[in-house]
Amino acid sequence: MNFRTDLAIELAEQIGNTTRQSYQTDQQEEDGTIVSHTKILTPEGEKQFGKPVGDYITVEVAPFSDSVTDSAQEAEVIARQIRLLLPEQDGLVLVVGLGNLSVTPDALGPRVIDGILATRHLAGEWERVAGQEQLRPVAAMAPGVLGQTGIETSEIIACLCEKIKPSCVIVIDALAARSLKRLGRTVQLSNTGISPGSGAMNRRRELSRKTLGAPVISMGVPTVADGVTVGCDLLAVEGLDNEEAARTLFAPEGQSMLVTPKEIDLLIGRASKILAMAINRALQPSLSQEELSYFVS
């Protein structure tokens, strides 16, 4: 059953081994955290996954709503995956947080921006006084959503990229998961870009090297699941061989329903802090987590 998901690892599970030559998967453990790599290799793989050829990394962590887990260790693991995707070791990086701050399940991107160490404006005397002369230039922004600004997010970011010419763009957005076990406990990274609003099933114009003129790394955490997915999982619906058949049981009101955990406030708050720290560590490896926390506080 092809339920809706933004996670490449779940799409690989749906597709199975019938077209394995079109993609590769690998899984390993890093500091007690499971890291899965999915690489889409061919145009056939693009059609199967509905995603561009490229690398997709999935980091499975303890639930973000669990406040007793080792967030420092998780941030380090995610930071290492970001470094694997960064196209250059220096040069300006633009970090963009997508989403609507007023809608909690969609607020991940803007909340991450609150914790990003922006350094593009820092130079010369300040750096010398702080003892940090090797800070990588970083700019950060949360452009809002089309309904708030009347401007496509891709247009805002494209104009900014044309002006400041970043060497790379890191984009953060909320995602949707197929499996409830991955909701709020999975981080996906990719070097293929992203379509804003994908987590809320309101796909907008893509953000990619093609549209922005710079490599794009996307990051996301699934904060919602399709209502049909949840219904089928919890009610153990059987005898349905496609998604359309399942949706008829939820018609018409439930067909476009999104479900989010009741701990969504805690989930977003904690996930945004860990992702922000991971991005800061990836971009400023000379600074410790303690130093980064001091500079962004």
PDB file of C-alpha atoms in Angstrom:
ATOM      1  CA  MET A   1       0.000   0.000   0.000  1.00  0.00           C
ATOM      2  CA  ASN A   2       1.649   3.248  -1.141  1.00  0.00           C
ATOM      3  CA  PHE A   3       0.830   5.577   1.701  1.00  0.00           C
ATOM      4  CA  ARG A   4       2.199   9.085   1.574  1.00  0.00           C
ATOM      5  CA  THR A   5       5.646   9.729   3.092  1.00  0.00           C
ATOM      6  CA  ASP A   6       8.539  12.168   2.688  1.00  0.00           C
ATOM      7  CA  LEU A   7      11.137   9.704   3.986  1.00  0.00           C
ATOM      8  CA  ALA A   8      13.324   7.958   1.416  1.00  0.00           C
ATOM      9  CA  ILE A   9      13.915   5.059   3.793  1.00  0.00           C
ATOM     10  CA  GLU A  10      10.169   4.374   3.954  1.00  0.00           C
ATOM     11  CA  LEU A  11       9.830   4.628   0.183  1.00  0.00           C
ATOM     12  CA  ALA A  12      12.614   2.060  -0.159  1.00  0.00           C
ATOM     13  CA  GLU A  13      10.669  -0.262   2.134  1.00  0.00           C
ATOM     14  CA  GLN A  14       7.557   0.181  -0.006  1.00  0.00           C
ATOM     15  CA  ILE A  15       9.395  -0.421  -3.272  1.00  0.00           C
ATOM     16  CA  GLY A  16      11.204  -3.514  -2.021  1.00  0.00           C
ATOM     17  CA  ASN A  17      13.884  -5.375  -3.960  1.00  0.00           C
ATOM     18  CA  THR A  18      12.213  -5.460  -7.382  1.00  0.00           C
ATOM     19  CA  THR A  19      14.130  -2.433  -8.672  1.00  0.00           C
ATOM     20  CA  ARG A  20      17.150  -2.605  -6.391  1.00  0.00           C
ATOM     21  CA  GLN A  21      19.495  -1.756  -9.257  1.00  0.00           C
ATOM     22  CA  SER A  22      17.983   1.745  -9.290  1.00  0.00           C
ATOM     23  CA  TYR A  23      18.973   2.512  -5.691  1.00  0.00           C
ATOM     24  CA  GLN A  24      21.272   1.427  -2.883  1.00  0.00           C
ATOM     25  CA  THR A  25      20.742   1.281   0.866  1.00  0.00           C
ATOM     26  CA  ASP A  26      23.181   0.950   3.721  1.00  0.00           C
ATOM     27  CA  GLN A  27      22.791   1.047   7.487  1.00  0.00           C
ATOM     28  CA  GLN A  28      25.329   1.530  10.263  1.00  0.00           C
ATOM     29  CA  GLU A  29      25.503   2.471  13.925  1.00  0.00           C
ATOM     30  CA  GLU A  30      27.241   5.643  15.086  1.00  0.00           C
ATOM     31  CA  ASP A  31      27.557   6.293  18.815  1.00  0.00           C
ATOM     32  CA  GLY A  32      24.467   4.230  19.524  1.00  0.00           C
ATOM     33  CA  THR A  33      22.443   5.949  16.785  1.00  0.00           C
ATOM     34  CA  ILE A  34      21.223   4.182  13.630  1.00  0.00           C
ATOM     35  CA  VAL A  35      22.211   5.998  10.426  1.00  0.00           C
ATOM     36  CA  SER A  36      20.769   4.785   7.104  1.00  0.00           C
ATOM     37  CA  HIS A  37      21.989   5.887   3.672  1.00  0.00           C
ATOM     38  CA  THR A  38      19.705   5.632   0.643  1.00  0.00           C
ATOM     39  CA  LYS A  39      21.195   6.557  -2.731  1.00  0.00           C
ATOM     40  CA  ILE A  40      18.902   6.939  -5.755  1.00  0.00           C
ATOM     41  CA  LEU A  41      21.023   6.074  -8.778  1.00  0.00           C
ATOM     42  CA  THR A  42      18.976   6.172 -11.983  1.00  0.00           C
ATOM     43  CA  PRO A  43      16.030   7.901 -13.700  1.00  0.00           C
ATOM     44  CA  GLU A  44      14.063   4.731 -12.999  1.00  0.00           C
ATOM     45  CA  GLY A  45      14.809   5.233  -9.316  1.00  0.00           C
ATOM     46  CA  GLU A  46      13.564   8.816  -9.581  1.00  0.00           C
ATOM     47  CA  LYS A  47      10.231   7.547 -10.901  1.00  0.00           C
ATOM     48  CA  GLN A  48       9.959   4.859  -8.235  1.00  0.00           C
ATOM     49  CA  PHE A  49      10.750   7.194  -5.345  1.00  0.00           C
ATOM     50  CA  GLY A  50       9.269  10.394  -6.727  1.00  0.00           C
ATOM     51  CA  LYS A  51      12.525  12.034  -5.653  1.00  0.00           C
ATOM     52  CA  PRO A  52      15.610  13.217  -7.572  1.00  0.00           C
ATOM     53  CA  VAL A  53      18.795  11.185  -7.983  1.00  0.00           C
ATOM     54  CA  GLY A  54      21.013  11.829  -4.973  1.00  0.00           C
ATOM     55  CA  ASP A  55      21.867  10.933  -1.385  1.00  0.00           C
ATOM     56  CA  TYR A  56      19.330  10.610   1.427  1.00  0.00           C
ATOM     57  CA  ILE A  57      20.512  10.083   5.005  1.00  0.00           C
ATOM     58  CA  THR A  58      18.195   9.044   7.821  1.00  0.00           C
ATOM     59  CA  VAL A  59      19.231   9.395  11.457  1.00  0.00           C
ATOM     60  CA  GLU A  60      16.994   7.535  13.905  1.00  0.00           C
ATOM     61  CA  VAL A  61      17.123   9.033  17.392  1.00  0.00           C
ATOM     62  CA  ALA A  62      15.206   8.655  20.631  1.00  0.00           C
ATOM     63  CA  PRO A  63      11.843  10.474  20.533  1.00  0.00           C
ATOM     64  CA  PHE A  64      12.408  14.227  20.488  1.00  0.00           C
ATOM     65  CA  SER A  65       9.610  14.559  23.014  1.00  0.00           C
ATOM     66  CA  ASP A  66      11.740  12.552  25.482  1.00  0.00           C
ATOM     67  CA  SER A  67      13.717  15.173  27.392  1.00  0.00           C
ATOM     68  CA  VAL A  68      16.132  12.754  29.109  1.00  0.00           C
ATOM     69  CA  THR A  69      18.012  11.486  26.051  1.00  0.00           C
ATOM     70  CA  ASP A  70      21.559  12.559  25.172  1.00  0.00           C
ATOM     71  CA  SER A  71      20.926  15.505  22.874  1.00  0.00           C
ATOM     72  CA  ALA A  72      24.617  16.452  22.693  1.00  0.00           C
ATOM     73  CA  GLN A  73      25.545  13.073  21.235  1.00  0.00           C
ATOM     74  CA  GLU A  74      22.641  13.140  18.795  1.00  0.00           C
ATOM     75  CA  ALA A  75      23.658  16.607  17.610  1.00  0.00           C
ATOM     76  CA  GLU A  76      27.195  15.370  16.947  1.00  0.00           C
ATOM     77  CA  VAL A  77      25.963  12.437  14.859  1.00  0.00           C
ATOM     78  CA  ILE A  78      23.692  14.705  12.793  1.00  0.00           C
ATOM     79  CA  ALA A  79      26.526  17.246  12.393  1.00  0.00           C
ATOM     80  CA  ARG A  80      28.747  14.562  10.877  1.00  0.00           C
ATOM     81  CA  GLN A  81      26.080  13.720   8.309  1.00  0.00           C
ATOM     82  CA  ILE A  82      25.756  17.403   7.371  1.00  0.00           C
ATOM     83  CA  ARG A  83      29.512  17.599   6.808  1.00  0.00           C
ATOM     84  CA  LEU A  84      29.280  14.635   4.437  1.00  0.00           C
ATOM     85  CA  LEU A  85      26.869  16.610   2.249  1.00  0.00           C
ATOM     86  CA  LEU A  86      28.563  20.028   2.419  1.00  0.00           C
ATOM     87  CA  PRO A  87      30.086  20.787  -1.001  1.00  0.00           C
ATOM     88  CA  GLU A  88      32.894  23.013   0.347  1.00  0.00           C
ATOM     89  CA  GLN A  89      34.844  23.477   3.543  1.00  0.00           C
ATOM     90  CA  ASP A  90      34.517  27.248   3.447  1.00  0.00           C
ATOM     91  CA  GLY A  91      32.364  29.896   1.792  1.00  0.00           C
ATOM     92  CA  LEU A  92      29.093  31.521   2.844  1.00  0.00           C
ATOM     93  CA  VAL A  93      26.258  29.201   3.892  1.00  0.00           C
ATOM     94  CA  LEU A  94      22.639  30.376   3.904  1.00  0.00           C
ATOM     95  CA  VAL A  95      20.411  28.544   6.405  1.00  0.00           C
ATOM     96  CA  VAL A  96      16.682  28.800   5.693  1.00  0.00           C
ATOM     97  CA  GLY A  97      13.897  27.708   8.045  1.00  0.00           C
ATOM     98  CA  LEU A  98      10.708  26.916   6.162  1.00  0.00           C
ATOM     99  CA  GLY A  99       7.282  26.798   7.744  1.00  0.00           C
ATOM    100  CA  ASN A 100       4.665  28.716   9.680  1.00  0.00           C
ATOM    101  CA  LEU A 101       5.659  29.734  13.198  1.00  0.00           C
ATOM    102  CA  SER A 102       1.966  30.057  14.126  1.00  0.00           C
ATOM    103  CA  VAL A 103       1.232  26.378  13.329  1.00  0.00           C
ATOM    104  CA  THR A 104       3.175  24.211  15.757  1.00  0.00           C
ATOM    105  CA  PRO A 105       3.684  21.075  13.592  1.00  0.00           C
ATOM    106  CA  ASP A 106       4.944  23.360  10.801  1.00  0.00           C
ATOM    107  CA  ALA A 107       7.145  25.564  13.014  1.00  0.00           C
ATOM    108  CA  LEU A 108      10.301  23.444  12.958  1.00  0.00           C
ATOM    109  CA  GLY A 109      12.163  25.539  10.368  1.00  0.00           C
ATOM    110  CA  PRO A 110      11.618  28.971  11.960  1.00  0.00           C
ATOM    111  CA  ARG A 111      12.413  27.587  15.414  1.00  0.00           C
ATOM    112  CA  VAL A 112      15.725  26.159  14.161  1.00  0.00           C
ATOM    113  CA  ILE A 113      16.686  29.598  12.831  1.00  0.00           C
ATOM    114  CA  ASP A 114      16.401  30.990  16.367  1.00  0.00           C
ATOM    115  CA  GLY A 115      19.371  28.831  17.353  1.00  0.00           C
ATOM    116  CA  ILE A 116      21.635  29.365  14.330  1.00  0.00           C
ATOM    117  CA  LEU A 117      24.891  31.257  14.849  1.00  0.00           C
ATOM    118  CA  ALA A 118      24.818  33.891  12.080  1.00  0.00           C
ATOM    119  CA  THR A 119      28.343  35.152  11.388  1.00  0.00           C
ATOM    120  CA  ARG A 120      28.227  36.833   7.967  1.00  0.00           C
ATOM    121  CA  HIS A 121      28.176  40.268   9.606  1.00  0.00           C
ATOM    122  CA  LEU A 122      31.019  39.507  12.023  1.00  0.00           C
ATOM    123  CA  ALA A 123      34.541  40.359  10.919  1.00  0.00           C
ATOM    124  CA  GLY A 124      37.777  41.970  11.964  1.00  0.00           C
ATOM    125  CA  GLU A 125      38.060  43.282  15.487  1.00  0.00           C
ATOM    126  CA  TRP A 126      35.127  41.348  16.964  1.00  0.00           C
ATOM    127  CA  GLU A 127      36.550  38.052  15.740  1.00  0.00           C
ATOM    128  CA  ARG A 128      39.964  38.842  17.130  1.00  0.00           C
ATOM    129  CA  VAL A 129      38.542  39.902  20.500  1.00  0.00           C
ATOM    130  CA  ALA A 130      36.469  36.721  20.662  1.00  0.00           C
ATOM    131  CA  GLY A 131      39.505  34.674  19.701  1.00  0.00           C
ATOM    132  CA  GLN A 132      37.745  33.245  16.670  1.00  0.00           C
ATOM    133  CA  GLU A 133      39.294  34.334  13.400  1.00  0.00           C
ATOM    134  CA  GLN A 134      38.170  31.288  11.423  1.00  0.00           C
ATOM    135  CA  LEU A 135      34.396  31.580  11.718  1.00  0.00           C
ATOM    136  CA  ARG A 136      32.678  30.405   8.573  1.00  0.00           C
ATOM    137  CA  PRO A 137      30.300  33.078   7.222  1.00  0.00           C
ATOM    138  CA  VAL A 138      26.698  32.039   7.857  1.00  0.00           C
ATOM    139  CA  ALA A 139      23.425  33.847   7.152  1.00  0.00           C
ATOM    140  CA  ALA A 140      20.048  32.679   8.444  1.00  0.00           C
ATOM    141  CA  MET A 141      16.446  33.543   7.668  1.00  0.00           C
ATOM    142  CA  ALA A 142      12.854  32.338   8.056  1.00  0.00           C
ATOM    143  CA  PRO A 143      10.882  33.639   5.028  1.00  0.00           C
ATOM    144  CA  GLY A 144       7.420  32.664   6.300  1.00  0.00           C
ATOM    145  CA  VAL A 145       4.847  31.046   4.043  1.00  0.00           C
ATOM    146  CA  LEU A 146       2.950  32.125   0.948  1.00  0.00           C
ATOM    147  CA  GLY A 147      -0.255  32.713   2.900  1.00  0.00           C
ATOM    148  CA  GLN A 148       1.512  35.230   5.152  1.00  0.00           C
ATOM    149  CA  THR A 149       3.659  37.087   2.621  1.00  0.00           C
ATOM    150  CA  GLY A 150       1.901  36.652  -0.721  1.00  0.00           C
ATOM    151  CA  ILE A 151       5.313  35.723  -2.147  1.00  0.00           C
ATOM    152  CA  GLU A 152       6.487  32.237  -3.063  1.00  0.00           C
ATOM    153  CA  THR A 153       9.195  31.104  -0.681  1.00  0.00           C
ATOM    154  CA  SER A 154      11.327  30.054  -3.648  1.00  0.00           C
ATOM    155  CA  GLU A 155      11.169  33.602  -5.023  1.00  0.00           C
ATOM    156  CA  ILE A 156      12.357  35.127  -1.751  1.00  0.00           C
ATOM    157  CA  ILE A 157      15.247  32.698  -1.370  1.00  0.00           C
ATOM    158  CA  ALA A 158      16.249  32.901  -5.036  1.00  0.00           C
ATOM    159  CA  CYS A 159      16.471  36.699  -4.828  1.00  0.00           C
ATOM    160  CA  LEU A 160      18.556  36.479  -1.673  1.00  0.00           C
ATOM    161  CA  CYS A 161      20.882  33.895  -3.224  1.00  0.00           C
ATOM    162  CA  GLU A 162      21.373  36.136  -6.246  1.00  0.00           C
ATOM    163  CA  LYS A 163      22.363  38.975  -3.919  1.00  0.00           C
ATOM    164  CA  ILE A 164      24.656  37.272  -1.380  1.00  0.00           C
ATOM    165  CA  LYS A 165      25.770  34.302  -3.551  1.00  0.00           C
ATOM    166  CA  PRO A 166      26.095  31.525  -0.941  1.00  0.00           C
ATOM    167  CA  SER A 167      28.292  28.505  -1.621  1.00  0.00           C
ATOM    168  CA  CYS A 168      25.551  26.295  -0.155  1.00  0.00           C
ATOM    169  CA  VAL A 169      21.979  26.574   1.139  1.00  0.00           C
ATOM    170  CA  ILE A 170      20.712  24.472   4.069  1.00  0.00           C
ATOM    171  CA  VAL A 171      16.911  24.250   4.201  1.00  0.00           C
ATOM    172  CA  ILE A 172      14.932  22.917   7.174  1.00  0.00           C
ATOM    173  CA  ASP A 173      11.286  21.882   6.966  1.00  0.00           C
ATOM    174  CA  ALA A 174       8.720  19.656   8.672  1.00  0.00           C
ATOM    175  CA  LEU A 175       8.031  16.319   6.966  1.00  0.00           C
ATOM    176  CA  ALA A 176       5.384  13.607   6.936  1.00  0.00           C
ATOM    177  CA  ALA A 177       6.025   9.964   7.868  1.00  0.00           C
ATOM    178  CA  ARG A 178       4.353   6.720   6.845  1.00  0.00           C
ATOM    179  CA  SER A 179       5.234   4.855  10.031  1.00  0.00           C
ATOM    180  CA  LEU A 180       4.169   6.086  13.425  1.00  0.00           C
ATOM    181  CA  LYS A 181       7.401   4.738  14.915  1.00  0.00           C
ATOM    182  CA  ARG A 182       9.373   7.337  12.909  1.00  0.00           C
ATOM    183  CA  LEU A 183       7.150  10.263  13.833  1.00  0.00           C
ATOM    184  CA  GLY A 184       9.160  12.725  15.899  1.00  0.00           C
ATOM    185  CA  ARG A 185      12.231  10.522  16.121  1.00  0.00           C
ATOM    186  CA  THR A 186      13.783  10.668  12.655  1.00  0.00           C
ATOM    187  CA  VAL A 187      15.975  13.236  10.909  1.00  0.00           C
ATOM    188  CA  GLN A 188      16.305  13.095   7.120  1.00  0.00           C
ATOM    189  CA  LEU A 189      19.059  14.895   5.228  1.00  0.00           C
ATOM    190  CA  SER A 190      19.511  15.115   1.476  1.00  0.00           C
ATOM    191  CA  ASN A 191      21.634  16.880  -1.132  1.00  0.00           C
ATOM    192  CA  THR A 192      18.800  17.093  -3.674  1.00  0.00           C
ATOM    193  CA  GLY A 193      16.815  20.072  -2.375  1.00  0.00           C
ATOM    194  CA  ILE A 194      13.243  20.223  -1.172  1.00  0.00           C
ATOM    195  CA  SER A 195       9.732  21.375  -2.053  1.00  0.00           C
ATOM    196  CA  PRO A 196       8.400  23.754   0.654  1.00  0.00           C
ATOM    197  CA  GLY A 197       5.202  22.609   2.327  1.00  0.00           C
ATOM    198  CA  SER A 198       5.776  18.925   1.621  1.00  0.00           C
ATOM    199  CA  GLY A 199       5.206  17.980   5.258  1.00  0.00           C
ATOM    200  CA  ALA A 200       1.821  19.726   5.259  1.00  0.00           C
ATOM    201  CA  MET A 201       0.970  18.226   1.849  1.00  0.00           C
ATOM    202  CA  ASN A 202       0.941  21.669   0.246  1.00  0.00           C
ATOM    203  CA  ARG A 203       3.886  21.300  -2.116  1.00  0.00           C
ATOM    204  CA  ARG A 204       5.280  24.538  -3.540  1.00  0.00           C
ATOM    205  CA  ARG A 205       8.053  25.327  -6.027  1.00  0.00           C
ATOM    206  CA  GLU A 206      11.223  23.369  -5.397  1.00  0.00           C
ATOM    207  CA  LEU A 207      14.383  24.704  -3.804  1.00  0.00           C
ATOM    208  CA  SER A 208      17.370  23.118  -5.531  1.00  0.00           C
ATOM    209  CA  ARG A 209      20.638  23.910  -7.280  1.00  0.00           C
ATOM    210  CA  LYS A 210      18.593  24.410 -10.450  1.00  0.00           C
ATOM    211  CA  THR A 211      16.355  27.100  -8.933  1.00  0.00           C
ATOM    212  CA  LEU A 212      18.812  28.749  -6.522  1.00  0.00           C
ATOM    213  CA  GLY A 213      22.121  28.447  -8.356  1.00  0.00           C
ATOM    214  CA  ALA A 214      23.821  26.826  -5.349  1.00  0.00           C
ATOM    215  CA  PRO A 215      23.909  23.320  -3.822  1.00  0.00           C
ATOM    216  CA  VAL A 216      20.986  22.704  -1.477  1.00  0.00           C
ATOM    217  CA  ILE A 217      21.033  20.467   1.587  1.00  0.00           C
ATOM    218  CA  SER A 218      17.608  19.709   3.005  1.00  0.00           C
ATOM    219  CA  MET A 219      16.893  18.644   6.575  1.00  0.00           C
ATOM    220  CA  GLY A 220      13.623  17.641   8.145  1.00  0.00           C
ATOM    221  CA  VAL A 221      11.849  15.847  10.947  1.00  0.00           C
ATOM    222  CA  PRO A 222       8.482  14.126  10.422  1.00  0.00           C
ATOM    223  CA  THR A 223       5.964  15.929  12.606  1.00  0.00           C
ATOM    224  CA  VAL A 224       2.745  14.703  10.974  1.00  0.00           C
ATOM    225  CA  ALA A 225       1.311  11.503   9.534  1.00  0.00           C
ATOM    226  CA  ASP A 226      -1.457  10.992   7.030  1.00  0.00           C
ATOM    227  CA  GLY A 227      -4.775  10.309   8.792  1.00  0.00           C
ATOM    228  CA  VAL A 228      -5.382   7.302   6.571  1.00  0.00           C
ATOM    229  CA  THR A 229      -2.038   5.858   7.611  1.00  0.00           C
ATOM    230  CA  VAL A 230      -2.858   6.223  11.283  1.00  0.00           C
ATOM    231  CA  GLY A 231      -6.336   4.798  10.788  1.00  0.00           C
ATOM    232  CA  CYS A 232      -5.095   1.746   8.929  1.00  0.00           C
ATOM    233  CA  ASP A 233      -2.336   1.114  11.459  1.00  0.00           C
ATOM    234  CA  LEU A 234      -4.513   1.453  14.539  1.00  0.00           C
ATOM    235  CA  LEU A 235      -7.601  -0.276  13.168  1.00  0.00           C
ATOM    236  CA  ALA A 236      -5.585  -3.002  11.402  1.00  0.00           C
ATOM    237  CA  VAL A 237      -7.506  -2.578   8.166  1.00  0.00           C
ATOM    238  CA  GLU A 238      -7.053  -5.632   5.951  1.00  0.00           C
ATOM    239  CA  GLY A 239      -7.928  -6.625   2.429  1.00  0.00           C
ATOM    240  CA  LEU A 240      -6.972  -3.276   0.849  1.00  0.00           C
ATOM    241  CA  ASP A 241      -4.482  -3.402  -2.002  1.00  0.00           C
ATOM    242  CA  ASN A 242      -4.039   0.319  -2.690  1.00  0.00           C
ATOM    243  CA  GLU A 243      -4.179   3.682  -1.019  1.00  0.00           C
ATOM    244  CA  GLU A 244      -7.307   4.837  -2.888  1.00  0.00           C
ATOM    245  CA  ALA A 245      -9.296   1.922  -1.482  1.00  0.00           C
ATOM    246  CA  ALA A 246      -8.171   2.748   2.036  1.00  0.00           C
ATOM    247  CA  ARG A 247      -9.114   6.403   1.623  1.00  0.00           C
ATOM    248  CA  THR A 248     -12.695   5.518   0.760  1.00  0.00           C
ATOM    249  CA  LEU A 249     -13.132   4.416   4.361  1.00  0.00           C
ATOM    250  CA  PHE A 250     -12.275   7.938   5.492  1.00  0.00           C
ATOM    251  CA  ALA A 251     -14.167   9.866   2.826  1.00  0.00           C
ATOM    252  CA  PRO A 252     -14.743  12.670   2.567  1.00  0.00           C
ATOM    253  CA  GLU A 253     -13.579  14.474   5.716  1.00  0.00           C
ATOM    254  CA  GLY A 254     -10.672  12.218   6.618  1.00  0.00           C
ATOM    255  CA  GLN A 255      -9.010  12.016   3.224  1.00  0.00           C
ATOM    256  CA  SER A 256      -6.767  15.036   3.784  1.00  0.00           C
ATOM    257  CA  MET A 257      -6.495  14.755   7.562  1.00  0.00           C
ATOM    258  CA  LEU A 258      -3.071  15.150   9.191  1.00  0.00           C
ATOM    259  CA  VAL A 259      -2.317  13.701  12.624  1.00  0.00           C
ATOM    260  CA  THR A 260       0.345  15.022  14.981  1.00  0.00           C
ATOM    261  CA  PRO A 261       1.470  13.834  18.457  1.00  0.00           C
ATOM    262  CA  LYS A 262      -0.050  15.491  21.500  1.00  0.00           C
ATOM    263  CA  GLU A 263       3.517  16.280  22.660  1.00  0.00           C
ATOM    264  CA  ILE A 264       4.113  18.337  19.500  1.00  0.00           C
ATOM    265  CA  ASP A 265       5.147  21.478  21.427  1.00  0.00           C
ATOM    266  CA  LEU A 266       7.890  19.597  23.269  1.00  0.00           C
ATOM    267  CA  LEU A 267       8.853  17.731  20.102  1.00  0.00           C
ATOM    268  CA  ILE A 268       9.310  20.909  18.052  1.00  0.00           C
ATOM    269  CA  GLY A 269      11.109  22.743  20.854  1.00  0.00           C
ATOM    270  CA  ARG A 270      13.634  20.007  21.432  1.00  0.00           C
ATOM    271  CA  ALA A 271      14.104  18.967  17.791  1.00  0.00           C
ATOM    272  CA  SER A 272      14.759  22.564  16.766  1.00  0.00           C
ATOM    273  CA  LYS A 273      17.484  22.951  19.410  1.00  0.00           C
ATOM    274  CA  ILE A 274      19.228  19.721  18.403  1.00  0.00           C
ATOM    275  CA  LEU A 275      19.079  20.519  14.681  1.00  0.00           C
ATOM    276  CA  ALA A 276      20.345  24.060  15.273  1.00  0.00           C
ATOM    277  CA  MET A 277      23.255  22.757  17.337  1.00  0.00           C
ATOM    278  CA  ALA A 278      24.044  20.128  14.675  1.00  0.00           C
ATOM    279  CA  ILE A 279      24.113  22.778  11.933  1.00  0.00           C
ATOM    280  CA  ASN A 280      26.282  25.086  14.053  1.00  0.00           C
ATOM    281  CA  ARG A 281      28.730  22.270  14.814  1.00  0.00           C
ATOM    282  CA  ALA A 282      28.891  21.268  11.144  1.00  0.00           C
ATOM    283  CA  LEU A 283      29.587  24.829  10.010  1.00  0.00           C
ATOM    284  CA  GLN A 284      31.806  25.902  12.924  1.00  0.00           C
ATOM    285  CA  PRO A 285      33.782  22.747  13.884  1.00  0.00           C
ATOM    286  CA  SER A 286      36.380  24.822  15.762  1.00  0.00           C
ATOM    287  CA  LEU A 287      33.749  25.780  18.356  1.00  0.00           C
ATOM    288  CA  SER A 288      32.565  23.373  21.042  1.00  0.00           C
ATOM    289  CA  GLN A 289      28.905  22.886  21.871  1.00  0.00           C
ATOM    290  CA  GLU A 290      29.435  24.922  25.034  1.00  0.00           C
ATOM    291  CA  GLU A 291      30.952  27.820  23.091  1.00  0.00           C
ATOM    292  CA  LEU A 292      28.196  27.702  20.492  1.00  0.00           C
ATOM    293  CA  SER A 293      25.535  27.749  23.202  1.00  0.00           C
ATOM    294  CA  TYR A 294      27.200  30.843  24.673  1.00  0.00           C
ATOM    295  CA  PHE A 295      27.347  32.713  21.343  1.00  0.00           C
ATOM    296  CA  VAL A 296      23.698  32.040  20.388  1.00  0.00           C
ATOM    297  CA  SER A 297      22.230  32.679  23.850  1.00  0.00           C
TER     298      SER A 297
END
